[in-house]
Structure formats: structure tokens, C-alpha cells
Coordinates of C-alpha atoms and ligand atoms in Angstrom, one line a residue:
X1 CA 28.0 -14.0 0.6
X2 CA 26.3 -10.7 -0.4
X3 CA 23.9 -9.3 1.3
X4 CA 20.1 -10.2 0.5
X5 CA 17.9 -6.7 0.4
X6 CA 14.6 -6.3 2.0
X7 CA 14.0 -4.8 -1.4
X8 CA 15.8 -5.1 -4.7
X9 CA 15.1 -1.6 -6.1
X10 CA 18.6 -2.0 -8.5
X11 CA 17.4 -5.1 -10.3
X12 CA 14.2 -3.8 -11.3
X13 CA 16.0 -0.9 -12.5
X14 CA 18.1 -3.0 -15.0
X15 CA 14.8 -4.2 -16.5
X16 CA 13.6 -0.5 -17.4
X17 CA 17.0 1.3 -17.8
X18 CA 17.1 2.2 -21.5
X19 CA 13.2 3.2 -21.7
X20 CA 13.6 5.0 -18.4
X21 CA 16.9 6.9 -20.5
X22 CA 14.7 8.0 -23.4
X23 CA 11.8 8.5 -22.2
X24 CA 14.3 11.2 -19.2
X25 CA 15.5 12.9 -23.0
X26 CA 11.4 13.1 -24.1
X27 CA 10.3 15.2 -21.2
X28 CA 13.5 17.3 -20.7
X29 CA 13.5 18.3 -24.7
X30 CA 10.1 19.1 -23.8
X31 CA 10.6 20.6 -21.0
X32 CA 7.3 19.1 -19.7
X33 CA 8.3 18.8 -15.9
X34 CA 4.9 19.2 -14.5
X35 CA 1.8 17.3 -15.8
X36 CA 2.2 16.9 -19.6
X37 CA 2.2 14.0 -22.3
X38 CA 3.9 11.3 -20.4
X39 CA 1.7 12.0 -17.4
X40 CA -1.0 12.3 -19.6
X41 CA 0.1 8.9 -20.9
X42 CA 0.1 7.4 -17.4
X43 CA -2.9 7.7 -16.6
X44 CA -4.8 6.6 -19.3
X45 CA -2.8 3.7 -19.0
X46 CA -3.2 3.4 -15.3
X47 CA -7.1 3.2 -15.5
X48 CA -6.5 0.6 -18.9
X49 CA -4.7 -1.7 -16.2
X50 CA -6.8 -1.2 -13.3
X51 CA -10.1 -1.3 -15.2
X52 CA -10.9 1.5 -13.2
X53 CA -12.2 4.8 -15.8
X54 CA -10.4 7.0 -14.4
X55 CA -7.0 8.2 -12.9
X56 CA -5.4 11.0 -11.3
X57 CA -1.9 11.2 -10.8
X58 CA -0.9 13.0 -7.7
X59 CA 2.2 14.0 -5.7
X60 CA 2.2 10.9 -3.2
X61 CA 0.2 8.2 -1.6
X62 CA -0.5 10.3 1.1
X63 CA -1.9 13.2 -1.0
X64 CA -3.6 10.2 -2.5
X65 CA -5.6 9.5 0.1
X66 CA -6.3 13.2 1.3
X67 CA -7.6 14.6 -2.1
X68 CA -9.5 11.3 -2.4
X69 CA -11.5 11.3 1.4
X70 CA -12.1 15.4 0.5
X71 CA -13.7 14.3 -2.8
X72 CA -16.4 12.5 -1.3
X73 CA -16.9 15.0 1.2
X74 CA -15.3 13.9 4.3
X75 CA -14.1 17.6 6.2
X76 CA -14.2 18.7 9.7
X77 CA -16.7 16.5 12.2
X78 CA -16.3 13.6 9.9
X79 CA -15.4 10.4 11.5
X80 CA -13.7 7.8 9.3
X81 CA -13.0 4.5 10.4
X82 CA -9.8 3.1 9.4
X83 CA -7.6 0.0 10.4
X84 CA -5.0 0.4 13.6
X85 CA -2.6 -1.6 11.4
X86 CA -1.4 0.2 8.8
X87 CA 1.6 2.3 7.6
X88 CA 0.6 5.9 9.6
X89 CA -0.3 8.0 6.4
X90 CA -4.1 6.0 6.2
X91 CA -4.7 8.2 9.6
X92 CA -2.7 10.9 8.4
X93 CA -4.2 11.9 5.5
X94 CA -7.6 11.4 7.5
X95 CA -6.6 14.3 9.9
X96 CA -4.8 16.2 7.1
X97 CA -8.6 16.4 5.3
X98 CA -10.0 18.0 9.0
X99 CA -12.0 14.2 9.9
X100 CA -11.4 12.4 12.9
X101 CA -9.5 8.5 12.5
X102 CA -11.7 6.5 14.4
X103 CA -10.1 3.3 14.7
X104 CA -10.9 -0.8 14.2
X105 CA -9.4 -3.9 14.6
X106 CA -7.7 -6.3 11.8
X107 CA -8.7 -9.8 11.4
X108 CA -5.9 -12.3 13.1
X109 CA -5.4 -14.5 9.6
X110 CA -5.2 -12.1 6.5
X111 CA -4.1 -8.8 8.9
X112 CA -7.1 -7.2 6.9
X113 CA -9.6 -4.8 8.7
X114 CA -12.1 -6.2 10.3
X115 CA -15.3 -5.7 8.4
X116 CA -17.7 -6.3 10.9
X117 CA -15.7 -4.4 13.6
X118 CA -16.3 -1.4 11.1
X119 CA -19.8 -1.5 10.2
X120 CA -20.0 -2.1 13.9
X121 CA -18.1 1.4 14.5
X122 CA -20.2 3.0 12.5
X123 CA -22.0 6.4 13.8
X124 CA -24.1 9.5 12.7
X125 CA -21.3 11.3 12.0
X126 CA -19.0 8.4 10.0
X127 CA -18.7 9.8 6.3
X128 CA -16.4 7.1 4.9
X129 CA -14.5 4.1 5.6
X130 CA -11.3 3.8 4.7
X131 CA -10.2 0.0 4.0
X132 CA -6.2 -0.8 3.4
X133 CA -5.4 -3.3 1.0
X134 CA -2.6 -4.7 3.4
X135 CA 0.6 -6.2 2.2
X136 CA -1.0 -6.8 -1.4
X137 CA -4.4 -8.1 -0.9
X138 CA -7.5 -6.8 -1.1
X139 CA -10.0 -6.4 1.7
X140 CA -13.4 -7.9 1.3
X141 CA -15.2 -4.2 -0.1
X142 CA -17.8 -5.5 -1.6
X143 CA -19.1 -7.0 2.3
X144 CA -18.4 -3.5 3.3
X145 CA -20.8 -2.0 0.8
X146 CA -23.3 -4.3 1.7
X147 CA -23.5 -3.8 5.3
X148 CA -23.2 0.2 4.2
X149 CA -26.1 -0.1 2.3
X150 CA -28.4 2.9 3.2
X151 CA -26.4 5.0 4.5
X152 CA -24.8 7.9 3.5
X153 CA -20.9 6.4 4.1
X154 CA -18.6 6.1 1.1
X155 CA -15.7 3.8 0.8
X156 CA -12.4 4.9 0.2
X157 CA -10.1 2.3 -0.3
X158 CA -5.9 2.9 0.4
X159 CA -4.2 0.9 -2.6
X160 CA -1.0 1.8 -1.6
X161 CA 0.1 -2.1 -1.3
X162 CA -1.6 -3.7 -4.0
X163 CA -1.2 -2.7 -7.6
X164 CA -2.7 -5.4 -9.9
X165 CA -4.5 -6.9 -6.9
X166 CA -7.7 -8.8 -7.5
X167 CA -10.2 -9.7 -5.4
X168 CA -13.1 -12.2 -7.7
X169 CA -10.9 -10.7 -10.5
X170 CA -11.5 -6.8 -9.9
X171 CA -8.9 -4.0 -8.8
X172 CA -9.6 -1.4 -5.7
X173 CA -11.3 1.2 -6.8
X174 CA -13.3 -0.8 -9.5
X175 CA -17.0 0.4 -7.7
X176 CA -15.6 3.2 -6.2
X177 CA -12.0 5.2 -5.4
X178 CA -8.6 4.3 -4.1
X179 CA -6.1 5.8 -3.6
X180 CA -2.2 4.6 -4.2
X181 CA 1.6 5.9 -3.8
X182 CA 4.4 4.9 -6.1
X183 CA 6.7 5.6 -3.4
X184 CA 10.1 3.9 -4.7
X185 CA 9.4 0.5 -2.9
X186 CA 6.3 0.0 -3.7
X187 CA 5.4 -2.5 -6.6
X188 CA 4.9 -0.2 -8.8
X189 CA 7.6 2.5 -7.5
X190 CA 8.6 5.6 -9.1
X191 CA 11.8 7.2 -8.4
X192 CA 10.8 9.9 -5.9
X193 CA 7.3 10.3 -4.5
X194 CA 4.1 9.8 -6.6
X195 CA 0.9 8.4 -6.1
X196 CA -2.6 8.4 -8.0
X197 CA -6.5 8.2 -7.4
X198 CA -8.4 5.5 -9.7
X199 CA -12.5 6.6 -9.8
X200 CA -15.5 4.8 -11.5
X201 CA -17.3 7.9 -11.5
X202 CA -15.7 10.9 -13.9
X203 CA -16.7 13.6 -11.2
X204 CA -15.5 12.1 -8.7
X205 CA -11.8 12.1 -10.8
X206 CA -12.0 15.5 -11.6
X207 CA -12.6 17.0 -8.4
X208 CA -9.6 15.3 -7.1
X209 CA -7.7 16.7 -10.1
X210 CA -9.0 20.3 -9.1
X211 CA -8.5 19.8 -5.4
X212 CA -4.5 18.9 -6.4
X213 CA -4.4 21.6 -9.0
X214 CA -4.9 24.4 -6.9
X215 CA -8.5 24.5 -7.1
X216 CA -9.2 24.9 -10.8
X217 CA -8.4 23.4 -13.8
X218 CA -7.6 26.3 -16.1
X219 CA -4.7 28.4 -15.4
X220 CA -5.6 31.2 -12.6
X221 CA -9.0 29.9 -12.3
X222 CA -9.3 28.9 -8.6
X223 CA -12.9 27.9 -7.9
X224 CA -11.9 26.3 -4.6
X225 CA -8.8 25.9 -2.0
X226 CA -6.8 23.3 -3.3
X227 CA -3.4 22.2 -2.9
X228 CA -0.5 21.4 -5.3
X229 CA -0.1 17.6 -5.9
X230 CA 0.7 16.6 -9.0
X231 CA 2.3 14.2 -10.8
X232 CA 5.4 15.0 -12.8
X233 CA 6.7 13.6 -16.0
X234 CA 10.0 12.4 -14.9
X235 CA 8.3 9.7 -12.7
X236 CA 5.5 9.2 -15.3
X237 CA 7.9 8.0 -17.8
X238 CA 9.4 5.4 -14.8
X239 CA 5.8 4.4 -13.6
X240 CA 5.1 3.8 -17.7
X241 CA 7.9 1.7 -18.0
X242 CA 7.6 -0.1 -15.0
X243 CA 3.7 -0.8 -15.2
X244 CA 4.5 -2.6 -18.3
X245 CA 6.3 -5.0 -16.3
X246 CA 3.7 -5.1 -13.4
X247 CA 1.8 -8.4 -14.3
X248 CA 4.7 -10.7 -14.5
X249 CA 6.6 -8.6 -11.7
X250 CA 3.4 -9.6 -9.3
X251 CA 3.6 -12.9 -10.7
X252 CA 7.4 -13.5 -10.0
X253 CA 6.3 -12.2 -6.4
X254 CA 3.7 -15.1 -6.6
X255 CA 6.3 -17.6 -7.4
X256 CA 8.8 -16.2 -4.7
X257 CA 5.8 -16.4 -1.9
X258 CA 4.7 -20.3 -2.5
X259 CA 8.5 -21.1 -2.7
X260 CA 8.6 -18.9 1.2
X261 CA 5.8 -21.1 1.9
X262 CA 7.1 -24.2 0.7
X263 CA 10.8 -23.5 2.3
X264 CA 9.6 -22.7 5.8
X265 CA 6.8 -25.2 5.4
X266 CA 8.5 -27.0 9.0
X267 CA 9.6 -24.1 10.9
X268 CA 7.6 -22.7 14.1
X269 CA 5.9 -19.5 12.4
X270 CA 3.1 -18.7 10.7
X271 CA 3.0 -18.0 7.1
X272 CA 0.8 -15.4 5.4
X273 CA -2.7 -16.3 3.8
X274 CA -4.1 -15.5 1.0
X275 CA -7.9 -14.9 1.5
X276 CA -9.9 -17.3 -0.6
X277 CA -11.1 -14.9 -4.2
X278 CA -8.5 -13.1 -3.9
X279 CA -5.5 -13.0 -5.8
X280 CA -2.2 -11.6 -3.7
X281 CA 0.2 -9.4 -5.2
X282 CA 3.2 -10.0 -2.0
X283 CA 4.1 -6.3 -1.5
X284 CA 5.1 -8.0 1.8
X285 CA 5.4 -11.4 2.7
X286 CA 5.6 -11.2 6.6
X287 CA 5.6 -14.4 9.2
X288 CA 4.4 -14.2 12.5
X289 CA 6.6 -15.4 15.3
X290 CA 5.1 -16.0 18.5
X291 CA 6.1 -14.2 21.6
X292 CA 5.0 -13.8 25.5
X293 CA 3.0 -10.7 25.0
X294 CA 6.3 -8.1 24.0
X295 CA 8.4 -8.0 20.8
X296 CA 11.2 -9.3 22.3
X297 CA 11.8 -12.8 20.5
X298 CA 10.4 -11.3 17.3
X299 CA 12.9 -8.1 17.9
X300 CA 16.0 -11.3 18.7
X301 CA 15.1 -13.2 15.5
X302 CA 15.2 -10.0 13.4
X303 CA 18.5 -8.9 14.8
X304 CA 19.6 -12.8 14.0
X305 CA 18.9 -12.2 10.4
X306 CA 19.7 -8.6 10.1
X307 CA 23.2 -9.5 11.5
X308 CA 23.3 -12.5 8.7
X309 CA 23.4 -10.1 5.9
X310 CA 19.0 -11.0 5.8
X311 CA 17.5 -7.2 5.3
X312 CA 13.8 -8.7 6.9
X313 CA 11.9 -5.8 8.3
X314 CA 8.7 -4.5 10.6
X315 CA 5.4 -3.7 9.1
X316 CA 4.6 -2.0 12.0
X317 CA 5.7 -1.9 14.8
X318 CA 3.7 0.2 16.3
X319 CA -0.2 0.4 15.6
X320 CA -2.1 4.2 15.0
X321 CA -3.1 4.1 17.9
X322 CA 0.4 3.9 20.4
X323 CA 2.0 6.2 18.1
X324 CA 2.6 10.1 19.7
X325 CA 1.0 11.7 16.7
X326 CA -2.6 9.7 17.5
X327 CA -2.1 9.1 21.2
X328 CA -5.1 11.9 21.9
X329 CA -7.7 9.7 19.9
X330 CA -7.6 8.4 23.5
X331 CA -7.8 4.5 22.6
X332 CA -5.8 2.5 25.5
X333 CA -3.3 0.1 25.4
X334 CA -5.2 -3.6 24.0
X335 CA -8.1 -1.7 22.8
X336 CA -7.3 -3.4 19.3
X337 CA -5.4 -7.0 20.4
X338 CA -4.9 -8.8 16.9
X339 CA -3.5 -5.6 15.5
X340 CA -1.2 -5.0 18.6
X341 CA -0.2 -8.6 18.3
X342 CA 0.8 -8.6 15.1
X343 CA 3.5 -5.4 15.8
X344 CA 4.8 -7.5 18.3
X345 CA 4.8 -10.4 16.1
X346 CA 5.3 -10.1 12.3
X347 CA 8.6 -10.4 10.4
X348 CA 8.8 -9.4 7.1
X349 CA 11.0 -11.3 5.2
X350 CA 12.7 -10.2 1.5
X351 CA 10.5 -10.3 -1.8
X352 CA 10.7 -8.7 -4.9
X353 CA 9.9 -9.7 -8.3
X354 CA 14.1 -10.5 -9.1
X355 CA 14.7 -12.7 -5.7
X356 CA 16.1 -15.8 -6.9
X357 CA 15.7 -19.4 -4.9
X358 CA 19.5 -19.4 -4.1
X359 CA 18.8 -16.0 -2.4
X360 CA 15.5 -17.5 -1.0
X361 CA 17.0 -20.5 0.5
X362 CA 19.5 -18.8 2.1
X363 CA 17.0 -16.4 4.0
X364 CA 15.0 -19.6 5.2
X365 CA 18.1 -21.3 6.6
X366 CA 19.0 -17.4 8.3
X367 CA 15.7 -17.7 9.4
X368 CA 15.6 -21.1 11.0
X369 CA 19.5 -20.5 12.8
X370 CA 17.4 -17.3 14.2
X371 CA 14.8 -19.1 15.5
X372 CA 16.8 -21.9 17.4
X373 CA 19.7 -19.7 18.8
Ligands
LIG401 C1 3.1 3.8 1.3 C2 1.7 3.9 1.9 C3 1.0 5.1 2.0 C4 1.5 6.4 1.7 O1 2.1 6.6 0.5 P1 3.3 7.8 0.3 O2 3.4 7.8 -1.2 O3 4.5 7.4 1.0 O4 2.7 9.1 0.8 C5 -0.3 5.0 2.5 N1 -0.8 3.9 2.9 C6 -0.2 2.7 2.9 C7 -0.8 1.5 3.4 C8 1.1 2.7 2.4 O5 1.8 1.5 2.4

């Protein structure tokens, strides 16, 4: 039998094929590589589906996050509290910006940040917290910006996982700013790097677009030291035809996760949760799978299933904190337990919006062979 993909980035490409084709023939008889209509386009679009006023497209999620945290202000000295779960460009992007990751612990259900843990880390010097929207829900911002009430802290939220998200029917960003990547397996994915920033507030927006536009937004006018990330219109023309697609993509991921849940209903892990409000786009549908305190039964089942032709994955393996790049924040071993826990623990298994229940079916009987060998 063939193999069953982590991700199916060759189905979704059937869907979009012929608009991706001519819309490729648009931009090159145009030569409009770099910004442009389609990327013009985008982003009005972008902010139409979000309900968020106003995008940016930028060169990457990381970049994202960067020009987004530099918008509001956060440079050298500035702490900013962040998960220790997440994929390592949340902390990244924080140091790339001159601030200092200071780092908090995820709650043990949803995987989300901890909110109180945050508002608990909280110090003179904080100038933003940085919440990640993990595996394609949203993290409870609004509590957040309550218990931030008063001081000078802003939220910027990393909407890397979640496009079309909702949490009591908004998107990230809708009070504030994310930032996202269309990195190729993504939900929305481009084909090569790209990301955006959604803002409520217009000045917000359009210091990111100066800070990616190397400083200024007229030719050779550089009012300050930017950087170059933008978006280009090869990718906008495959993000356009693909966001068109996005709301009954996320709700054939929907379907896919409560057939997971349904299918693995009797077998000895633990199944995702959606937080109650909000409603779960399944970037990732990951189980936890208990182990003694290592990854070494999680590690055994995954090899099980990779060996079965099962392409399940790790997101991550290792927290922010035990990676090389972040070991001189200083934090020790167990200083965040539920996020080192669930590296040791959590299996992702395949989704994407094409997985069928033949394909689905065969990954939970993989899955329960991998468990009892
Ligand atoms: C993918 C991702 C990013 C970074 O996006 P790139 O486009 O790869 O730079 C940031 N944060 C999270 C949570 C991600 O999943």
C-alpha cells in the first residue's frame, strides 16, 4: 500500500493547478516579481478573510514575527515572554529584534501558553508577550489583555499555525497584530517562504511595511534601518488561490480530526482538545503517548509507524530552552515540566485537508500495532 504523508502538499496542488498556471503567466508578462498587483491583491484579501484591517506581506514567518515585535517597540533590554514549546523561530525572531526570550510554561491539555504563568513572568522591563497559536488554535488573548491591563506590554500574537482560526469567532490579530508564515506546509502554504503581519491599527501596518522595505516607502527614501522582506508575486498568486480554498480546507481538517478522535477513541493515548470558544483549524493533530520520563516509547512507536509507510512526526522535540542556540538563557533542565513532557510525549499523526478515511484508518490500525509491539 502507498505510503500515507505527514503532509499531502501534491493533492492540494491539484486543486489550484490551472489558477496557479495563469496566474505564474500574469506576473511573469508583467514582470512584477517583487511586490506588485497580485501581492497587492493578497493582501487586501488577507485582511477581508481575517477581518483584521490590515496586512503586510513579508518574506517569512520568521520575518513575520521580527518586523512585527520591532513595530511595537520591542529592541535591546526588552524582555518578551514567549512559550518554551514552540517551533524555535517564536525565540528567534525575539533575539533577531535585540529583546531577550524570557520563557513560560504551556498548559498540560490544549499545549497553549500558560496565561497565568505569563502575566506572572511579567517585569519592568517585559515590552510584549508573544502568544503562539499552537497546532491551529488560538490562545485565550483576550485573558492576556486583561491581566495586561495597565501596563505598557503589547501582545504580539505568532499565527503561524492557525489561519482561519477562531477563538468566540475572531482571528489573531483582530485587537492587535500577528504575525504568520506560509511556509509550504502550512495551511495556507506558498511555494517557497512567505509570511504576513495582520494589524488593527493602520500605523502599526505600515511601519512594518517600512521596517521590510528597507526603511522607507518611496524609492531611496530610507527614513530608518530596515530590512528586505517582502512578499513576491509568484507566491501571492499561490497564497490567492489557495486562500480561496482555506475555509473548506480547515473544515475537511475538522472532519479528518473527529474521525482521529473517533478511530482511536479505545487506544492508550491522549487525543488533542479543542479549548471550549474556540474553533480548531488541525495544522497538527498530535496524541500524547505516555512514557517513564524519556522519549523512548514515544521515539519506538514513531519508528513503528514510520517503518509502516505512516509519515507521523515531532512537534518538538526539544523545547527553547534545551536547544544549543538558547541554552545561555540559563533555564535548567524541568524548569518548564508540561512543555518538556510533551517533547517527550506527543506524536503527530497525518492531516491535511485531502486525507481520506481509507488512508485514516490505516494510520490508526499502524498506530495501535505500534503501541502493542
Ligand atoms: C512555521 C512557524 C514559524 C516560522 O515561519 P517561517 O515562515 O518558517 O519563518 C514561526 N512560528 C511558528 C509557531 C511556526 O510554526
Amino acid at each position: 500500500m502507498p505510503n500515507i504523508p505527514l503532509v499531502d502538499l501534491a493533492a492540494a496542488h491539484v486543486e489550484v493547478a490551472e489558477e496557479v498556471e495563469a496566474g505564474f503567466k500574469r506576473v511573469i508578462a508583467d514582470t512584477a516579481f517583487v511586490g506588485g498587483a497580485e501581492v497587492a491583491a493578497f493582501e487586501r484579501e488577507y485582511a477581508a478573510f481575517t477581518g483584521v484591517p490590515h496586512c503586510v506581506g513579508v518574506a517569512n514567518g520568521t520575518d513575520a514575527i521580527e518586523l512585527a515585535l520591532r513595530a511595537i517597540g520591542v529592541g535591546p533590554g526588552a524582555e518578551v515572554i514567549l512559550p518554551a514549546n514552540t517551533f524555535i523561530a517564536t525565540a528567534e525572531a525575539v533575539a533577531r529584534a535585540g529583546g531577550r526570550p524570557v520563557l513560560v510554561d504551556c498548559d498540560p491539555a490544549s499545549y497553549l501558553i500558560d496565561v497565568d504563568a505569563a502575566l506572572a513572568a511579567v517585569t519592568p522591563a517585559t515590552r510584549a508577550v508573544l502568544p503562539v497559536h499552537l497546532y491551529g488554535q488560538l490562545a485565550d488573548v483576550a485573558r492576556l489583555r486583561a491581566g495586561l491591563a495597565g501596563r505598557d506590554v503589547a501582545v504580539v500574537e505568532d499565527a503561524a499555525q492557525c489561519q482561519g482560526a477562531t477563538r468566540h469567532g475572531r482571528q489573531a490579530g483582530a485587537d492587535g497584530i500577528a504575525a504568520t508564515s506560509f511556509y509550504p506546509g502550512k495551511n495556507l502554504g506558498a511555494y517557497g517562504d512567505a509570511g504576513a503581519v495582520v494589524a488593527a491599527d493602520a500605523g502599526l501596518a505600515t511601519t512594518v511595511r517600512t521596517l521590510g522595505s528597507h526603511g522607507g516607502l518611496t524609492k531611496y527614501a530610507h527614513d530608518i534601518v530596515g530590512v528586505n522582506s517582502r512578499l513576491d508575486g509568484l507566491q501571492a498568486v499561490v497564497l490567492r488561490a489557495k486562500l480561496g480554498r482555506l475555509a473548506d480546507w480547515n473544515a475537511a481538517r475538522r472532519a479528518a480530526a473527529a474521525r482521529y478522535d473517533e478511530l482511536l477513541a479505545s487506544l492508550d493515548v491522549v487525543r488533542p482538545v479543542t479549548v471550549d470558544g474556540n474553533e480548531h483549524v488541525w495544522h497538527i493533530y498530535c496524541v500524547r503517548i505516555a512514557g517513564d520520563g524519556t522519549p523512548a516509547r514515544r521515539d519506538a512507536v514513531l519508528a513503528r509507524l514510520n517503518a509502516a509507510g505512516v509519515g507521523a512526526g515531532i512537534h518538538y522535540p526539544v523545547p527553547v530552552h534545551r536547544t544549543g542556540a538558547f541554552a545561555d538563557l540559563g533555564y535548567p533542565a524541568g524548569a518548564f515540566p508540561h512543555a518538556e513532557r510533551a517533547a517527550d510525549e506527543l506524536l503527530s499523526l497525518p492531516i491535511y485537508p485531502q486525507i481520506t478515511p481509507a488512508q485514516q484508518a490505516r494510520v490508526a490500525e499502524a498506530l495501535a500495532a505500534a503501541l502493542t509491539d
